Coordinates of C-alpha atoms in Angstrom, one line a residue:
X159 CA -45.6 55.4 -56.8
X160 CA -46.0 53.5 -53.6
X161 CA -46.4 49.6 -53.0
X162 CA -47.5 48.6 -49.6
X163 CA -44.5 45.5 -48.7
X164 CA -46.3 45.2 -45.2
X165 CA -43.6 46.0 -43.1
X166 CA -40.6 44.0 -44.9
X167 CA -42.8 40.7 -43.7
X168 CA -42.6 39.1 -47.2
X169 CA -38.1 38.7 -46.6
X170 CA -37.1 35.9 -45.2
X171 CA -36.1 35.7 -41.3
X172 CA -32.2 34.1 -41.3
X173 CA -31.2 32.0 -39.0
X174 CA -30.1 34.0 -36.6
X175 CA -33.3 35.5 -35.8
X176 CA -32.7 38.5 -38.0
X177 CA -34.7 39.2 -41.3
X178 CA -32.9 39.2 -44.6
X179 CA -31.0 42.4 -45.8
X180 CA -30.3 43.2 -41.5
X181 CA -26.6 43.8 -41.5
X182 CA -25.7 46.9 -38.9
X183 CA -23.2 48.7 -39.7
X184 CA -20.5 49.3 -36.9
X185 CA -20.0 53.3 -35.1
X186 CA -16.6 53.3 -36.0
X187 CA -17.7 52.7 -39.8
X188 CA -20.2 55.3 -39.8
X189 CA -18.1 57.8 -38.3
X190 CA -15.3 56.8 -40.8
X191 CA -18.0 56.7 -43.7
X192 CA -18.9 60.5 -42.6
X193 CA -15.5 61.7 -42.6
X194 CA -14.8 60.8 -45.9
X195 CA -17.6 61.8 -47.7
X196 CA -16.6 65.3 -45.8
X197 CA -19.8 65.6 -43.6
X198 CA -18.1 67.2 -40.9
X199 CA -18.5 69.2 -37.7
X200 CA -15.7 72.1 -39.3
X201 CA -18.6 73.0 -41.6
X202 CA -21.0 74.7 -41.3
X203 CA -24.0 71.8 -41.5
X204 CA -27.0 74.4 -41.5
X205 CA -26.1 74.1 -45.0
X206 CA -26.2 70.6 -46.4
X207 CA -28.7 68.0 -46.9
X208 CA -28.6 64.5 -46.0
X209 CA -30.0 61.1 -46.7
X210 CA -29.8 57.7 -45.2
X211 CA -31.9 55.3 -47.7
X212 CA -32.1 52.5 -45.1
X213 CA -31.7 53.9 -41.6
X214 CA -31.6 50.5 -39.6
X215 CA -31.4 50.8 -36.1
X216 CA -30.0 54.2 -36.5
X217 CA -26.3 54.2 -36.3
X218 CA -25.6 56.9 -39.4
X219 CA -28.6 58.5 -38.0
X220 CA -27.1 58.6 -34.5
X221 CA -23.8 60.5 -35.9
X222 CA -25.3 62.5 -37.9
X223 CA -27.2 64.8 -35.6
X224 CA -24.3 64.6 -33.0
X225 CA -22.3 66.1 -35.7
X226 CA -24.9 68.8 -36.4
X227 CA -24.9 69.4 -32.4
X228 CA -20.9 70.0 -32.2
X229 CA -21.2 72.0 -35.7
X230 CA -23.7 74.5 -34.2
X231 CA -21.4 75.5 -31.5
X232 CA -19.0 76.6 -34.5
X233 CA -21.4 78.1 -36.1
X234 CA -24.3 79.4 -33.8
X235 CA -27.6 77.7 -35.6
X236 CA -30.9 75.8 -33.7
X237 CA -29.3 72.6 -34.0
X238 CA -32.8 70.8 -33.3
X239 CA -34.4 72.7 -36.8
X240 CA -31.8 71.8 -38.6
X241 CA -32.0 67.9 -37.8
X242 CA -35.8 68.1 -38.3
X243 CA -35.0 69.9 -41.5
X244 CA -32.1 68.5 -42.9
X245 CA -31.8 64.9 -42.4
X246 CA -34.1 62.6 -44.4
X247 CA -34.1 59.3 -43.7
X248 CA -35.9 56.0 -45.0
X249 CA -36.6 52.3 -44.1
X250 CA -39.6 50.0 -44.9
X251 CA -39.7 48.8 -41.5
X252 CA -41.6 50.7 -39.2
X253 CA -39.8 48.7 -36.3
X254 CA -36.7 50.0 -37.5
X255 CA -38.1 53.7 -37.4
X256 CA -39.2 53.5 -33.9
X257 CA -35.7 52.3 -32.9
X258 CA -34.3 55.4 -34.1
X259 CA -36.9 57.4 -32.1
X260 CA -35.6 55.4 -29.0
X261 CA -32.2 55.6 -29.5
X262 CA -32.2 59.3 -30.0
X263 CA -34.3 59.9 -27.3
X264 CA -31.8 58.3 -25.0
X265 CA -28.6 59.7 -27.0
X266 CA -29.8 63.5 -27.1
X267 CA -32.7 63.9 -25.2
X268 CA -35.4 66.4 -26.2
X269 CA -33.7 66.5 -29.9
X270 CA -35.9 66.8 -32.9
X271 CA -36.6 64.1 -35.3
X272 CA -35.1 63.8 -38.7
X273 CA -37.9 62.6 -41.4
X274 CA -38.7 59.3 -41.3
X275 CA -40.5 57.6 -43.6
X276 CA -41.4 54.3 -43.3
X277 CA -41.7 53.2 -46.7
X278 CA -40.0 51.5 -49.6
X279 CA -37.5 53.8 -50.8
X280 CA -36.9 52.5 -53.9
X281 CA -40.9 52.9 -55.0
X282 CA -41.4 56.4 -53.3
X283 CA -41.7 59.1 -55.5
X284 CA -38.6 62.0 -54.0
X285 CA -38.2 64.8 -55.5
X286 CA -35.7 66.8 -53.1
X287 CA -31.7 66.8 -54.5
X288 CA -29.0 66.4 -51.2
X289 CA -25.7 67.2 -50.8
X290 CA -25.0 64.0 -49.2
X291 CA -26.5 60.4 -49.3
X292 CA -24.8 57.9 -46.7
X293 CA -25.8 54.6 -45.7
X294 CA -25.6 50.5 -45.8
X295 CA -28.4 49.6 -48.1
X296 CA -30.0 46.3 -47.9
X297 CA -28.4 43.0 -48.7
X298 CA -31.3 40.7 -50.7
X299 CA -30.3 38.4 -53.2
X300 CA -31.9 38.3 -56.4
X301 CA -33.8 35.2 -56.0
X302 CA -35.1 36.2 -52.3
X303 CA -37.0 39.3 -53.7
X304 CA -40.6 38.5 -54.4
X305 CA -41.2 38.2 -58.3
X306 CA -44.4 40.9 -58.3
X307 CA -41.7 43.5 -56.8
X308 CA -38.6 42.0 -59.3
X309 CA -41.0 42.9 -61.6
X310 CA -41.7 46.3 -60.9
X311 CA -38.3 46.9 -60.1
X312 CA -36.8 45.3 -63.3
X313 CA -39.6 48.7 -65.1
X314 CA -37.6 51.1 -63.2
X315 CA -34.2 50.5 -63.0
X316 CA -31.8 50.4 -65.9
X317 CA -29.3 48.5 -63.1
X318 CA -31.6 46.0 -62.5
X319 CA -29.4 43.2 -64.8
X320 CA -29.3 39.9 -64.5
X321 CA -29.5 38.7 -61.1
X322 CA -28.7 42.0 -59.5
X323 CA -28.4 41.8 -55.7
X324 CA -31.2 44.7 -54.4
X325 CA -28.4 47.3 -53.1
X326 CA -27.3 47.9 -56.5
X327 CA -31.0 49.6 -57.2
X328 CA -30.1 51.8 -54.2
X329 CA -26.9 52.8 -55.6
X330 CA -28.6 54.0 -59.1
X331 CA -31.9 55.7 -57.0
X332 CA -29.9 57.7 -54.7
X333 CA -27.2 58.8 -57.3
X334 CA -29.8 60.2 -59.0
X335 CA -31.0 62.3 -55.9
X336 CA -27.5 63.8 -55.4
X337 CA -27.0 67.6 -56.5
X338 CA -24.4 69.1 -58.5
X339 CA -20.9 68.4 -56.5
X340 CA -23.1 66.3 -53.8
X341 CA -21.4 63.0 -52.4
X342 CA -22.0 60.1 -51.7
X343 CA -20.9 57.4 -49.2
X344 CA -21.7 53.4 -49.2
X345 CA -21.1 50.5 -47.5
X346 CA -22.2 47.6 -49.1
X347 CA -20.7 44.1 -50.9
X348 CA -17.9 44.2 -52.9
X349 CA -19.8 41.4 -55.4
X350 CA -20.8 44.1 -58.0
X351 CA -17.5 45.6 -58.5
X352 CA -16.6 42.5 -60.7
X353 CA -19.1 40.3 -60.9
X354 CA -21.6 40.3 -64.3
X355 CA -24.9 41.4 -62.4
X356 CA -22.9 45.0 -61.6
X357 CA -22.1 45.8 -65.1
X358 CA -24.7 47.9 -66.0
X359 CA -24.2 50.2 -62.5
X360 CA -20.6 50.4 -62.9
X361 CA -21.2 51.3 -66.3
X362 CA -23.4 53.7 -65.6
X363 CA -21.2 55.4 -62.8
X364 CA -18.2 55.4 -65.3
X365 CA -20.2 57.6 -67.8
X366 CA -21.7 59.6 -65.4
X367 CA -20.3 60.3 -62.0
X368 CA -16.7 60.7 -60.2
X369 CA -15.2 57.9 -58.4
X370 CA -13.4 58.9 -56.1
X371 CA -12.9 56.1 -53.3
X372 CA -12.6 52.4 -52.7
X373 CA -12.1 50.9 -50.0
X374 CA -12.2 47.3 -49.7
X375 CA -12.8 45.4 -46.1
X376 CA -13.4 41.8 -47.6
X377 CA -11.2 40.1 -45.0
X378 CA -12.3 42.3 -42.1
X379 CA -15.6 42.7 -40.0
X380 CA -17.0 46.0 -40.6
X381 CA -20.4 45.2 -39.1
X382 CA -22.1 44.8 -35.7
X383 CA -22.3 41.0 -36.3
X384 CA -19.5 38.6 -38.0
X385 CA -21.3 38.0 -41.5
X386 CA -20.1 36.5 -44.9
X387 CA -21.2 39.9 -46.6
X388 CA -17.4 41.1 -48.8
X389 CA -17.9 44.9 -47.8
X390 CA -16.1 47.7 -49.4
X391 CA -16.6 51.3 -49.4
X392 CA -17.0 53.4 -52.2
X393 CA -17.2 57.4 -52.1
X394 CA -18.9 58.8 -55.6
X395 CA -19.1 62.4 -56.2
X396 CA -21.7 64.1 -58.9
X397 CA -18.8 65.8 -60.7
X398 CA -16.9 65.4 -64.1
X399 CA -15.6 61.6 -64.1
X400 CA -11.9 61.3 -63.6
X401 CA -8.8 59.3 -64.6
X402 CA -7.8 58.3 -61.3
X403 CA -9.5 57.1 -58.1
X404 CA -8.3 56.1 -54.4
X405 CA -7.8 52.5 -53.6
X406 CA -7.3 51.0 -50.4
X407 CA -7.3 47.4 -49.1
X408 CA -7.7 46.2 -45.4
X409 CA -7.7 43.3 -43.0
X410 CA -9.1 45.0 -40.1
X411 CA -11.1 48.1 -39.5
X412 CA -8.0 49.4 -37.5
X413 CA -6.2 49.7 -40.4
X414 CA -8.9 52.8 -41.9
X415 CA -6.9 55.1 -39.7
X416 CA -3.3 55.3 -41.3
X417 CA -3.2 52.7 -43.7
X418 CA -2.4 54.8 -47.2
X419 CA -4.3 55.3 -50.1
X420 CA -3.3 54.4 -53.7
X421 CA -3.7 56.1 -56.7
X422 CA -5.2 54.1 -59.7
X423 CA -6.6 54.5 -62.5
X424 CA -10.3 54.9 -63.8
X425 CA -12.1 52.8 -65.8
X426 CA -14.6 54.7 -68.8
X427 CA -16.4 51.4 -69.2
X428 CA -18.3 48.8 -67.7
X429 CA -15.4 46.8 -67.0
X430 CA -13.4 48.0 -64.0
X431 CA -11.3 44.1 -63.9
X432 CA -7.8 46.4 -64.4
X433 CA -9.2 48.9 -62.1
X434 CA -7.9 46.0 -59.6
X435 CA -4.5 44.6 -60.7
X436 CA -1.3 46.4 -59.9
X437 CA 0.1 45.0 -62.7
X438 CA 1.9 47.9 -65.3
X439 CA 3.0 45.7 -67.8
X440 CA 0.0 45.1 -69.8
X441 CA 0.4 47.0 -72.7
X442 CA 2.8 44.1 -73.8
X443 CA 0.7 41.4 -72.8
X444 CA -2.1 39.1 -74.0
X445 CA -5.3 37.1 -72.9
X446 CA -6.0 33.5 -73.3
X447 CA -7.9 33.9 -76.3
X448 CA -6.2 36.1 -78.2
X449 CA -3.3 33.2 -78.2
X450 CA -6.0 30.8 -79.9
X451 CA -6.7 29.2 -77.1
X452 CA -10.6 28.3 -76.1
X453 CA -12.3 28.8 -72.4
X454 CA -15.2 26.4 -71.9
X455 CA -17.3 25.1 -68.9
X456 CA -18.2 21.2 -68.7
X457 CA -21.3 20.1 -69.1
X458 CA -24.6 20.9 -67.2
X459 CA -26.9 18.0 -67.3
X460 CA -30.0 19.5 -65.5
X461 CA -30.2 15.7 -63.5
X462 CA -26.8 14.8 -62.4
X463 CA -28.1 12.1 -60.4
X464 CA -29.5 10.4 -63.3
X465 CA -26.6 10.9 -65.9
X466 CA -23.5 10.8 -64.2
X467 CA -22.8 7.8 -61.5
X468 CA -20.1 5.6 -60.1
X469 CA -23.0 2.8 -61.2
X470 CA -23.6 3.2 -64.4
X471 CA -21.1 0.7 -66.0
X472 CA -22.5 -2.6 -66.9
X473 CA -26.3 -0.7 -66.7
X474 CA -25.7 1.2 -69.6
X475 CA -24.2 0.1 -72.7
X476 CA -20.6 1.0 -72.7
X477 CA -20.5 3.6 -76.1
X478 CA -23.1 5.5 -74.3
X479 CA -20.4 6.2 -71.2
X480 CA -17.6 8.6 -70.8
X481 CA -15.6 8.9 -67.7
X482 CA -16.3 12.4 -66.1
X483 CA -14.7 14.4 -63.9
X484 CA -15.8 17.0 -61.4
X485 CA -14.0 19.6 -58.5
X486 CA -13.8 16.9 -56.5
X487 CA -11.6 14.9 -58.4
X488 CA -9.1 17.7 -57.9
X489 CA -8.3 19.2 -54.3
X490 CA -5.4 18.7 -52.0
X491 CA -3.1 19.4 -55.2
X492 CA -4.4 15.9 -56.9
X493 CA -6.3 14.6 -59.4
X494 CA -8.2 11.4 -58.3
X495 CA -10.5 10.1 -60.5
X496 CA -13.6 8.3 -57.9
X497 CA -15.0 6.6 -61.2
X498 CA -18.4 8.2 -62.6
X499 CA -19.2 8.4 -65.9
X500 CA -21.4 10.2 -67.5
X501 CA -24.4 9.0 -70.0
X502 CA -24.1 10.4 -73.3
X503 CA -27.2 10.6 -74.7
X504 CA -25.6 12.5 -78.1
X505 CA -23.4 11.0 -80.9
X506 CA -20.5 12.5 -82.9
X507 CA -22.1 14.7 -84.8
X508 CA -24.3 15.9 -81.5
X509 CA -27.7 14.8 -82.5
X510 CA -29.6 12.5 -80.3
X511 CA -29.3 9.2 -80.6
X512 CA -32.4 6.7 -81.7
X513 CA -32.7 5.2 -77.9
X514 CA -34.2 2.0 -80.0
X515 CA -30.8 1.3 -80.7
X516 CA -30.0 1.2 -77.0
X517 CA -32.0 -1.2 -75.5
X518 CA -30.5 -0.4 -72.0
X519 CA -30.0 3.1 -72.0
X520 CA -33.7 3.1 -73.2
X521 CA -34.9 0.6 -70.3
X522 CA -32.7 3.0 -67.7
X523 CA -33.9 6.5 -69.1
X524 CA -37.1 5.1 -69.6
X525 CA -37.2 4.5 -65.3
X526 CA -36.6 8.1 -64.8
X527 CA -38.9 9.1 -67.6
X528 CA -41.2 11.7 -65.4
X529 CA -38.6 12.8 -63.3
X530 CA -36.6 14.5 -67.0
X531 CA -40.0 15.1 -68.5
X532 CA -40.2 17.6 -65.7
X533 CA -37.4 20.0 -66.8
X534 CA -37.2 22.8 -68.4
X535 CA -35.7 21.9 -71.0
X536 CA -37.6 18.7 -71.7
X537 CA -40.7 21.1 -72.0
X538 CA -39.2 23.0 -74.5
X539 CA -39.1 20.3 -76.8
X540 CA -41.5 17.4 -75.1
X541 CA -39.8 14.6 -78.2
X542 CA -35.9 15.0 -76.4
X543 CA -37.0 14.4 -73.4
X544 CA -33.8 12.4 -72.5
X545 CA -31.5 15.4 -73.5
X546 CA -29.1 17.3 -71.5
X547 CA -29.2 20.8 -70.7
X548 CA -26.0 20.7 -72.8
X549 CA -25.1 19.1 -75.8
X550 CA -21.8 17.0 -75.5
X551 CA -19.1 16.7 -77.7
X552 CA -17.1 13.3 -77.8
X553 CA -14.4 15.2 -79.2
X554 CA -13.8 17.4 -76.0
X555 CA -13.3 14.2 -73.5
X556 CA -10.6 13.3 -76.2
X557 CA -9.0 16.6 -76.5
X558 CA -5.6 17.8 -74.3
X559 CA -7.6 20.1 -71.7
X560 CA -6.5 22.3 -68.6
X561 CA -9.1 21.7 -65.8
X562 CA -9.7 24.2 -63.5
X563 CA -12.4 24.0 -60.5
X564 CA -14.4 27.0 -60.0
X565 CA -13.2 27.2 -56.3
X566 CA -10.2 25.8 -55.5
X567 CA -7.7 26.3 -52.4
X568 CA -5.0 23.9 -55.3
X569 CA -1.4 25.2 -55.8
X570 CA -1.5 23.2 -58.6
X571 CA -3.5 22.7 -62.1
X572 CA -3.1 19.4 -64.3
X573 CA -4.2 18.4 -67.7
X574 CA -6.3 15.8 -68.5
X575 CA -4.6 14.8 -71.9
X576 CA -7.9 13.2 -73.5
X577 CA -9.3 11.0 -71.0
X578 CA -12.0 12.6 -68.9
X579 CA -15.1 14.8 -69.5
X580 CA -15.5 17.8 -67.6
X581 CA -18.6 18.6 -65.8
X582 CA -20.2 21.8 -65.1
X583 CA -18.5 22.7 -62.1
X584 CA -15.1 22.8 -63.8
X585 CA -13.9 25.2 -66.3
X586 CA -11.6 23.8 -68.8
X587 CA -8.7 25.3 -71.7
X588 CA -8.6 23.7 -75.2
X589 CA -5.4 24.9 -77.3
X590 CA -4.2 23.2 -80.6
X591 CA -0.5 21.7 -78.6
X592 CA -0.2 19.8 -75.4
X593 CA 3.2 21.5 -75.3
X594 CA 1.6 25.0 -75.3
X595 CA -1.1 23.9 -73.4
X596 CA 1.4 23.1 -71.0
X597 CA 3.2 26.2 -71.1
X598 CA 0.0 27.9 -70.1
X599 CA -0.6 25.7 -67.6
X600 CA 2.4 26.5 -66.3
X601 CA 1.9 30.3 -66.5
X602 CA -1.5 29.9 -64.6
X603 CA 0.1 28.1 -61.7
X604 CA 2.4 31.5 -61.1
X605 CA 2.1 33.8 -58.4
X606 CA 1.7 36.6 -61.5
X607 CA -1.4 35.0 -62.6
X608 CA -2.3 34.3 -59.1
X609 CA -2.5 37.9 -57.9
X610 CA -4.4 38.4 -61.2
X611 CA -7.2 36.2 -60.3
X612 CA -7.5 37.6 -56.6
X613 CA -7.5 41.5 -57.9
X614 CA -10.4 40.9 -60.6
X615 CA -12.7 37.6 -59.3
X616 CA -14.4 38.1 -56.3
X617 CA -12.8 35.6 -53.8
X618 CA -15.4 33.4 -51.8
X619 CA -15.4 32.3 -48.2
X620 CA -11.4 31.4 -47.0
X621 CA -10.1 33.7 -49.9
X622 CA -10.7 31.6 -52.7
X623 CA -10.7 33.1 -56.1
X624 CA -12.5 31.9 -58.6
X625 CA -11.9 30.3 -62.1
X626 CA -14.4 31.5 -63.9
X627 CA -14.6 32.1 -67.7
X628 CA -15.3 35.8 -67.4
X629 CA -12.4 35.7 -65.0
X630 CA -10.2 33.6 -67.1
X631 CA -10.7 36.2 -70.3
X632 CA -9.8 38.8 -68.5
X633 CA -6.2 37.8 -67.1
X634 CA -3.2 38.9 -69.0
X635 CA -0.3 36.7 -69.5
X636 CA 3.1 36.7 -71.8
X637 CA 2.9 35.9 -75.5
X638 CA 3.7 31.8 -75.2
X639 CA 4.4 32.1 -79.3
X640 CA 6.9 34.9 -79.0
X641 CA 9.3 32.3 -76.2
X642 CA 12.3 31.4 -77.1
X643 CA 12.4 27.5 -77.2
X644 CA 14.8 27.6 -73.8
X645 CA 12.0 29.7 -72.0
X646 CA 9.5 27.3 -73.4
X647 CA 11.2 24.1 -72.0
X648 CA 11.8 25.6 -68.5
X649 CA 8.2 26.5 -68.5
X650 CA 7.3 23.0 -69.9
X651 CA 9.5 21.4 -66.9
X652 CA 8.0 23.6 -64.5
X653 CA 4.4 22.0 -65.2
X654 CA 5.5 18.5 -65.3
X655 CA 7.6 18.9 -62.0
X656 CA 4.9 21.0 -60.2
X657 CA 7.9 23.4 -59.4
X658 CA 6.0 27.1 -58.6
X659 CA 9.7 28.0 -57.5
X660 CA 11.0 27.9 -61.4
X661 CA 7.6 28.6 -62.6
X662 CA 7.2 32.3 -60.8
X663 CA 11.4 33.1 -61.9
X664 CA 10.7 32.6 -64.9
X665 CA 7.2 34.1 -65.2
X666 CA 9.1 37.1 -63.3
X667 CA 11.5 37.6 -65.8
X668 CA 9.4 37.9 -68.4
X669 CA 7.3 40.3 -66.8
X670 CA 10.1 42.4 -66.3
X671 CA 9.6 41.5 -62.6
X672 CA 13.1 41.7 -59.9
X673 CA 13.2 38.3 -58.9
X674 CA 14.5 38.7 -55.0
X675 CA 17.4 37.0 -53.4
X676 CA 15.6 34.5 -52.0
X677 CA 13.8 33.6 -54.9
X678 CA 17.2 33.1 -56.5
X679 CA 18.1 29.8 -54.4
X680 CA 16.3 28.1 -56.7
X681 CA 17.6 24.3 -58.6
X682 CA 18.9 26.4 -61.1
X683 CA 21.2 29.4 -60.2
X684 CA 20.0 32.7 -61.3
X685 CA 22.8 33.3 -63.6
X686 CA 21.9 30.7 -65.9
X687 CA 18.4 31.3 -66.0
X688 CA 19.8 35.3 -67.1
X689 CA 21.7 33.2 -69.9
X690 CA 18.4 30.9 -70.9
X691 CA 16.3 33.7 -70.7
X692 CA 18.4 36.7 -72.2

């Protein structure tokens, strides 16, 4: 099946002049992309098959055929059949295709052409199985891709979840086009390593296929342009799945050639968060939940302009108000309340109230009448029109809660001990004790949990991780029940005094962690903490 996309016209153009899903892979990554996936010039390539799903301006495309040139000396083929036989390459630009033809005009001159087909690879109908598939497949959020094609796309691919960026369609196509033992090579963001919209391909590559490499270059610029884009590369081989894979992390592209790989192990499901963590303890340790503690996001109003506001007070009568607080409120290691509240259009038992007995809120709701009559959720149920997207619960503002932004740069975490309501930017823990509360408050201020986050969120612009629930369920931490009351009350201390120091010896200890020398100048002398803790 074929869909005519007019050239890629319908993405948009970014604001560098470029169109949407253009981001060139560097020489150096292609050439290290090649090597790894063992497309080399020792073999003999008269032999293997090739794709490249998106050619671009040609840079795989490029290597490619000078490694077929230098192989053919080795192995005395026609290097110019085998390029026009053996490489297949695709891009729905016919722009794009054309700069190949130029830039292996210049490069080799009088060399053959691979196959270009300028077309959308994902709709065209292949039949032929390769050896290898290589390449930097296009980067087009969800939302950018036209609904007709979502739609089509959403028919054919069982990866296509949620709000699936469009390389992970790529990954599933041209893992299905590999041949037995056949390997393949992408790079490509990191996002659907741990995010929720790569569950279903990571699932599927668990069941199925062998990883065998991952390399991430987050913080480095793999690219022919500086773009936010969280690269990695991962090597998958159509083999037997194993227990282990090959993990590497870099800062700079330089780093590819003798930084060392490490060996961990395989996830068999669609959860790879441990896949991360170098953490070997976790046999013996728990999550959040499983301590009987609750994860919760604050409230999503659907019109934040109209409920929450530093202007409310004295518009709205004052039962209807509850003093809210956002991410905002809590950055350079503070919590500063800037006065909004938010309208609660619920009572206590979370049913809506009779506005008739509101006479303000009814004349200030009223005002904004057709700007909530125009949600989605108003047109759901046209009578509660003055709803929320959420229901709130006065018995959360008035609960002991940890608040935690979703992207914070904060050393430090506080608890809001039953005054504010969170809003739906911040992520929030509920526990049945303040004192346990702020234990694990305490434990998620520590450089154990900290690493934690960082290994299995994917961290935004300036390395930020994020506190996310999906994240938060996943981290592992000591059993706060099973402390002794001394370990208790130095973790307890720790939160109220904001000391990490004492915080991350203790956490250490428990975690059958060596806590270093210099760790150990700490208010309290190692020895006694070996006494409190022992």
């Amino acid at each position: 099946m074929r869909m005519s996309l007019n050239n890629n016209k319908f993405y948009d153009i970014r604001k560098n002049g470029k169109q949407e899903g253009d981001v060139f892979t560097s020489p150096k990554i292609a050439c290290y992309i090649l090597d790894l996936i063992g497309y080399t010039p020792d073999k003999n390539l008269s032999k293997c098959n090739i794709l490249e799903p998106s050619c671009g301006d040609g840079v795989f495309v490029i290597e490619i055929i000078h490694r077929i040139l230098v192989s053919s000396r080795f192995y005395g083929f026609d290097p110019y059949s085998v390029v026009e036989r053996n490489i297949v390459c695709y891009d729905i630009d016919s722009e794009k295709i054309k700069c190949c033809h130029e830039r292996i005009d210049q490069t080799f001159p009088g060399c053959a052409y691979p196959q270009f087909h300028t077309a959308d690879f994902l709709m065209d109908e292949i039949q032929e199985k390769f050896d290898f598939i290589v390449g930097n497949p296009p980067y087009i959020r969800y939302e950018k891709i036209p609904a007709n094609v979502r739609a089509v796309y959403k028919k054919m691919f069982a990866t296509f979840y949620y709000r699936a960026d469009l390389y992970v369609l790529f990954f599933e196509k041209t893992l299905k086009l590999l041949k037995p033992g056949g390997t393949h090579g992408f790079i490509c963001a990191n996002r659907w390593l741990k995010n929720e919209y790569g569950k279903n391909l990571r699932g599927y590559i668990a069941y199925n296929y062998r990883l065998r490499y991952i390399a991430d270059l987050e913080r480095s610029n793999a690219f022919q342009e500086k773009v936010l884009a969280y690269p990695a590369i991962t090597v998958i081989s159509n083999e037997v799945p194993s227990a282990t894979y090959h993990y590497m992390e870099v800062t700079d592209i330089e780093q590819l050639e003798w930084k060392k790989w490490t060996i961990r192990n395989m996830s068999t499901t669609n959860d790879w968060s441990e896949m991360f963590c170098e953490i070997s303890n976790f046999g013996s340790l728990l999550t959040i939940e499983e301590q009987n503690f609750h994860i919760g996001i604050g409230v999503a109003t659907g019109a934040d302009s109209i409920y929450i506001s530093t202007t409310l007070k004295g518009v709205i009568e004052e039962s209807r108000l509850l003093p809210a607080i956002n991410a905002r409120n809590l950055t350079g290691d503070k919590l500063s309340w800037n006065g909004e509240y938010l309208l609660n259009p619920f009572d206590e038992n979370g049913n809506l109230v009779d506005l008739a007995c509101y006479p303000k809120t009814l004349q200030y709701l009223e005002s904004k009448k057709e700007i909530l009559s125009n949600r989605h959720i108003a047109k759901k149920t046209p009578a509660n029109w003055y709803r929320t997207i959420d229901k709130i619960r006065t018995d959360l503002q008035k609960a002991p809660k940890i608040l935690l932004p979703d992207i914070s740069g904060n050393s430090l975490l506080f608890i809001d001990e039953g005054r504010f309501y969170p809003l739906h930017n911040i992520y929030y823990i509920t526990g049945e004790d303040i004192h346990q509360l702020k234990i694990l408050c305490s434990i998620l201020m520590s450089d154990f949990v900290r690493k934690q986050i960082q290994r299995i969120s994917n961290n935004m612009n300036g390395g930020y991780a994020r506190w996310q629930s999906q994240n938060l369920r996943k981290l592992r931490i000591p059993d706060i029940k099973g402390l002794s009351h001394e370990q208790a009350a130095i973790l307890e201390e720790g939160y109220e005094k904001k000391d990490i120091k004492l915080i991350n010896d203790c956490i250490s200890y428990l975690t059958q962690k060596t806590i270093s020398a210099r760790e150990s100048q700490a208010t309290r002398k190692p020895q006694q903490l070996s006494l409190i803790f022992s």
